[in-house]
Tab-separated table of C-alpha atoms in Angstrom:
chain	number	residue	atom	x	y	z
A	1	MET	CA	-7.825	-1.304	-37.502
A	2	ILE	CA	-7.620	0.906	-34.304
A	3	ASN	CA	-6.574	4.668	-34.986
A	4	LEU	CA	-4.295	5.937	-31.903
A	5	SER	CA	-3.371	9.243	-32.899
A	6	THR	CA	-7.263	10.432	-32.361
A	7	ASP	CA	-7.632	8.813	-29.380
A	8	THR	CA	-7.265	10.748	-26.424
A	9	PHE	CA	-8.761	10.185	-22.702
A	10	GLU	CA	-9.259	13.047	-19.860
A	11	VAL	CA	-7.685	11.524	-16.782
A	12	TYR	CA	-6.437	12.275	-13.434
A	13	VAL	CA	-2.987	11.751	-12.412
A	14	PHE	CA	-1.631	11.312	-8.937
A	15	LYS	CA	1.522	13.677	-9.169
A	16	ARG	CA	3.676	13.123	-5.453
A	17	ILE	CA	7.629	14.312	-4.855
A	18	PRO	CA	8.496	10.840	-3.485
A	19	TYR	CA	10.697	12.262	-0.520
A	20	LEU	CA	8.990	15.236	0.026
A	21	THR	CA	5.785	13.100	0.663
A	22	THR	CA	7.851	9.847	2.848
A	23	ILE	CA	9.292	13.135	4.824
A	24	LEU	CA	5.877	14.930	5.782
A	25	ALA	CA	4.233	11.616	6.677
A	26	ALA	CA	6.964	10.683	8.780
A	27	ILE	CA	6.898	14.155	10.320
A	28	SER	CA	3.074	14.311	10.608
A	29	ILE	CA	2.874	10.927	12.150
A	30	LEU	CA	5.755	11.782	14.857
A	31	ILE	CA	3.652	15.085	15.613
A	32	PHE	CA	0.879	13.362	15.986
A	33	VAL	CA	2.176	11.060	18.775
A	34	PHE	CA	4.149	13.670	20.559
A	35	VAL	CA	1.012	15.627	21.023
A	36	TYR	CA	-1.455	12.502	21.856
A	37	LEU	CA	0.926	10.775	24.437
A	38	GLY	CA	1.595	14.635	25.981
A	39	LEU	CA	-2.204	15.444	26.161
A	40	ALA	CA	-3.064	12.022	27.103
A	41	PRO	CA	-3.096	12.733	31.428
A	42	LEU	CA	-6.153	15.416	30.236
A	43	MET	CA	-8.201	13.196	28.614
A	44	SER	CA	-10.802	11.954	31.556
A	45	SER	CA	-11.312	8.486	32.489
A	46	LYS	CA	-13.384	6.455	34.434
A	47	ASN	CA	-10.652	6.458	37.438
A	48	HIS	CA	-10.364	10.225	37.489
A	49	SER	CA	-11.923	13.334	36.597
A	50	ASP	CA	-11.292	15.950	34.033
A	51	GLU	CA	-10.133	18.229	36.801
A	52	ILE	CA	-7.675	15.735	38.195
A	53	GLY	CA	-5.734	15.617	34.562
A	54	ILE	CA	-5.905	19.462	33.747
A	55	LEU	CA	-4.103	19.991	37.516
A	56	TYR	CA	-1.848	17.323	36.958
A	57	PHE	CA	-0.889	19.100	33.338
A	58	MET	CA	-0.857	22.366	34.611
A	59	THR	CA	1.418	21.443	37.908
A	60	PHE	CA	3.743	18.824	36.807
A	61	TYR	CA	4.428	19.802	32.933
A	62	PRO	CA	7.221	22.459	32.071
A	63	ASP	CA	6.444	25.645	30.489
A	64	LYS	CA	7.945	24.852	27.472
A	65	LEU	CA	6.272	21.618	27.063
A	66	LYS	CA	2.904	23.102	27.479
A	67	VAL	CA	3.973	25.638	24.605
A	68	ALA	CA	5.450	22.888	22.659
A	69	LEU	CA	2.077	20.744	23.111
A	70	PHE	CA	0.020	23.328	22.052
A	71	MET	CA	1.918	24.514	19.172
A	72	GLY	CA	2.090	20.910	17.856
A	73	ILE	CA	-1.499	21.105	16.925
A	74	PRO	CA	-1.433	23.705	14.329
A	75	THR	CA	1.933	22.532	13.615
A	76	LEU	CA	-0.011	18.949	12.747
A	77	ILE	CA	-2.643	20.553	11.009
A	78	LEU	CA	-0.012	22.700	8.517
A	79	PHE	CA	1.879	19.153	7.490
A	80	TRP	CA	-1.116	17.395	7.068
A	81	PHE	CA	-2.475	19.829	4.298
A	82	LEU	CA	1.224	20.364	3.097
A	83	TYR	CA	1.099	16.566	3.009
A	84	VAL	CA	-2.191	16.168	0.961
A	85	ARG	CA	-1.245	19.103	-1.355
A	86	VAL	CA	1.577	17.403	-2.242
A	87	ARG	CA	-0.371	14.294	-3.095
A	88	ILE	CA	-3.056	15.984	-5.050
A	89	LYS	CA	-4.307	14.848	-8.484
A	90	ARG	CA	-3.990	16.173	-11.212
A	91	ASP	CA	-5.814	16.780	-15.040
A	92	ALA	CA	-4.121	15.618	-17.835
A	93	VAL	CA	-4.577	13.842	-20.923
A	94	LEU	CA	-3.694	10.457	-22.341
A	95	THR	CA	-2.808	10.186	-25.540
A	96	PHE	CA	-1.428	6.894	-27.587
A	97	ASP	CA	0.895	6.979	-30.828
A	98	THR	CA	2.491	3.706	-32.130
A	99	ASP	CA	5.535	4.055	-30.599
A	100	LYS	CA	4.996	6.007	-26.901
A	101	ILE	CA	2.303	6.595	-24.583
A	102	GLU	CA	1.432	10.033	-23.578
A	103	LEU	CA	0.553	11.885	-20.749
A	104	ARG	CA	0.250	15.673	-20.945
A	105	GLY	CA	-1.477	18.246	-17.896
A	106	LYS	CA	-1.171	21.834	-16.907
A	107	GLY	CA	2.527	22.739	-17.040
A	108	TRP	CA	3.849	19.030	-17.371
A	109	SER	CA	4.472	16.657	-20.081
A	110	ARG	CA	5.123	12.871	-19.216
A	111	SER	CA	5.967	10.401	-22.106
A	112	PHE	CA	6.671	6.610	-22.021
A	113	PRO	CA	8.367	5.320	-24.892
A	114	VAL	CA	6.557	1.530	-25.892
A	115	ASN	CA	9.559	-0.271	-25.424
A	116	LYS	CA	10.259	1.298	-21.768
A	117	VAL	CA	6.941	0.087	-20.325
A	118	ARG	CA	7.233	-3.396	-18.910
A	119	TYR	CA	2.899	-3.538	-18.541
A	120	ILE	CA	0.336	-2.116	-17.644
A	121	ASP	CA	-2.486	-3.302	-14.996
A	122	CYS	CA	-5.741	-1.967	-15.213
A	123	TYR	CA	-8.371	-1.935	-12.248
A	124	ASP	CA	-12.361	-2.356	-12.339
A	125	PRO	CA	-13.393	-2.271	-9.221
A	126	TYR	CA	-16.570	-4.060	-7.690
A	127	ASN	CA	-18.968	-3.031	-4.785
A	128	GLY	CA	-19.941	-5.367	-2.347
A	129	GLU	CA	-23.390	-6.277	-4.723
A	130	GLY	CA	-21.254	-6.954	-7.523
A	131	TYR	CA	-22.080	-3.923	-9.384
A	132	PRO	CA	-18.994	-1.729	-10.725
A	133	LYS	CA	-17.783	1.029	-8.698
A	134	GLU	CA	-17.236	3.426	-12.082
A	135	LYS	CA	-13.995	4.051	-10.877
A	136	PHE	CA	-10.995	2.625	-13.679
A	137	THR	CA	-7.676	3.145	-12.886
A	138	LEU	CA	-4.415	2.254	-14.204
A	139	ALA	CA	-0.860	1.547	-13.073
A	140	LEU	CA	1.796	1.854	-15.780
A	141	ARG	CA	5.123	0.311	-14.503
A	142	THR	CA	8.468	0.682	-16.643
A	143	TRP	CA	11.366	-1.741	-16.543
A	144	SER	CA	13.149	0.499	-14.218
A	145	GLY	CA	10.259	-0.547	-11.537
A	146	LYS	CA	8.927	2.892	-11.334
A	147	GLY	CA	4.864	3.821	-11.944
A	148	THR	CA	2.382	5.670	-12.535
A	149	LEU	CA	-1.527	5.480	-10.923
A	150	ILE	CA	-3.501	7.090	-14.301
A	151	ASN	CA	-7.847	7.039	-13.297
A	152	LEU	CA	-10.050	7.573	-16.300
A	153	LYS	CA	-12.342	10.550	-15.685
A	154	ASN	CA	-15.263	8.942	-17.992
A	155	TYR	CA	-15.788	5.229	-16.766
A	156	SER	CA	-17.659	4.670	-20.541
A	157	GLN	CA	-14.456	4.876	-22.199
A	158	ALA	CA	-12.822	2.057	-20.238
A	159	THR	CA	-13.795	-0.574	-22.818
A	160	ARG	CA	-12.193	1.717	-25.572
A	161	LEU	CA	-8.991	2.151	-23.737
A	162	ILE	CA	-8.313	-1.471	-23.320
A	163	ASP	CA	-9.090	-2.567	-26.827
A	164	ILE	CA	-6.072	-0.071	-27.453
A	165	LEU	CA	-3.772	-1.449	-25.178
A	166	ASN	CA	-4.219	-4.397	-26.522
A	167	VAL	CA	-2.841	-3.067	-29.544
A	168	TYR	CA	0.640	-2.782	-28.032
A	169	GLU	CA	1.675	-6.638	-27.921
A	170	GLU	CA	4.782	-5.990	-26.655
A	171	ILE	CA	3.262	-4.118	-23.182
A	172	LYS	CA	2.019	-7.109	-20.531
A	173	LEU	CA	-1.966	-5.784	-19.586
A	174	GLU	CA	-3.519	-7.312	-17.235
A	175	VAL	CA	-7.454	-6.792	-15.782
A	176	PHE	CA	-8.480	-6.861	-12.232
A	177	THR	CA	-11.947	-6.289	-10.867
A	178	ASP	CA	-10.584	-5.617	-7.371
A	179	ASN	CA	-8.318	-2.648	-5.768
A	180	ARG	CA	-5.131	-5.518	-5.809
A	181	GLY	CA	-1.870	-3.698	-5.631
A	182	GLN	CA	-2.925	-0.166	-6.155
A	183	SER	CA	-1.416	0.410	-3.106
A	184	LYS	CA	1.999	-0.641	-3.808
A	185	THR	CA	2.409	1.887	-7.137
A	186	ASN	CA	5.176	4.281	-6.163
A	187	ASP	CA	3.995	7.279	-8.348
A	188	GLU	CA	7.023	9.286	-10.343
A	189	LEU	CA	5.458	12.158	-11.339
């Protein structure tokens, strides 16, 4: 018999704000394209030298466009930093109870009632030589379609975690040995 209330696991949870990360990524991509296309004539090629590109830039680009292009570089760095910061992984503790699965982190907590969890996918990737990468990831998905990515800090606890997850008969549990599906999970925390 497995005692659910005594088992805790230290994990990383990928917290993100769905709309904010999407907006920051879109803005970063647009700024990158604007700066790249605007500064493309400055890039040297085999047909013309650097001096021709700089002359073209100084002569034919309006002053406002020059300022916008050079301000675009630090702006791109700022938006990329914000995007990465919003998607940062947070330390948490994963605990199990008979009727819920709970995540607790610094200043936040999230409880998943067992009857609301549709399935849990476990990813245990292996490298090209057949050895484990020692990264164990859970993708917990609810009936509403929302999901949460959880990475186990201590890889040696993976078998114990799978044993505990097998106790929940109403949750579909699958274990994969590749990264399939990880990028498709929308994290709701």
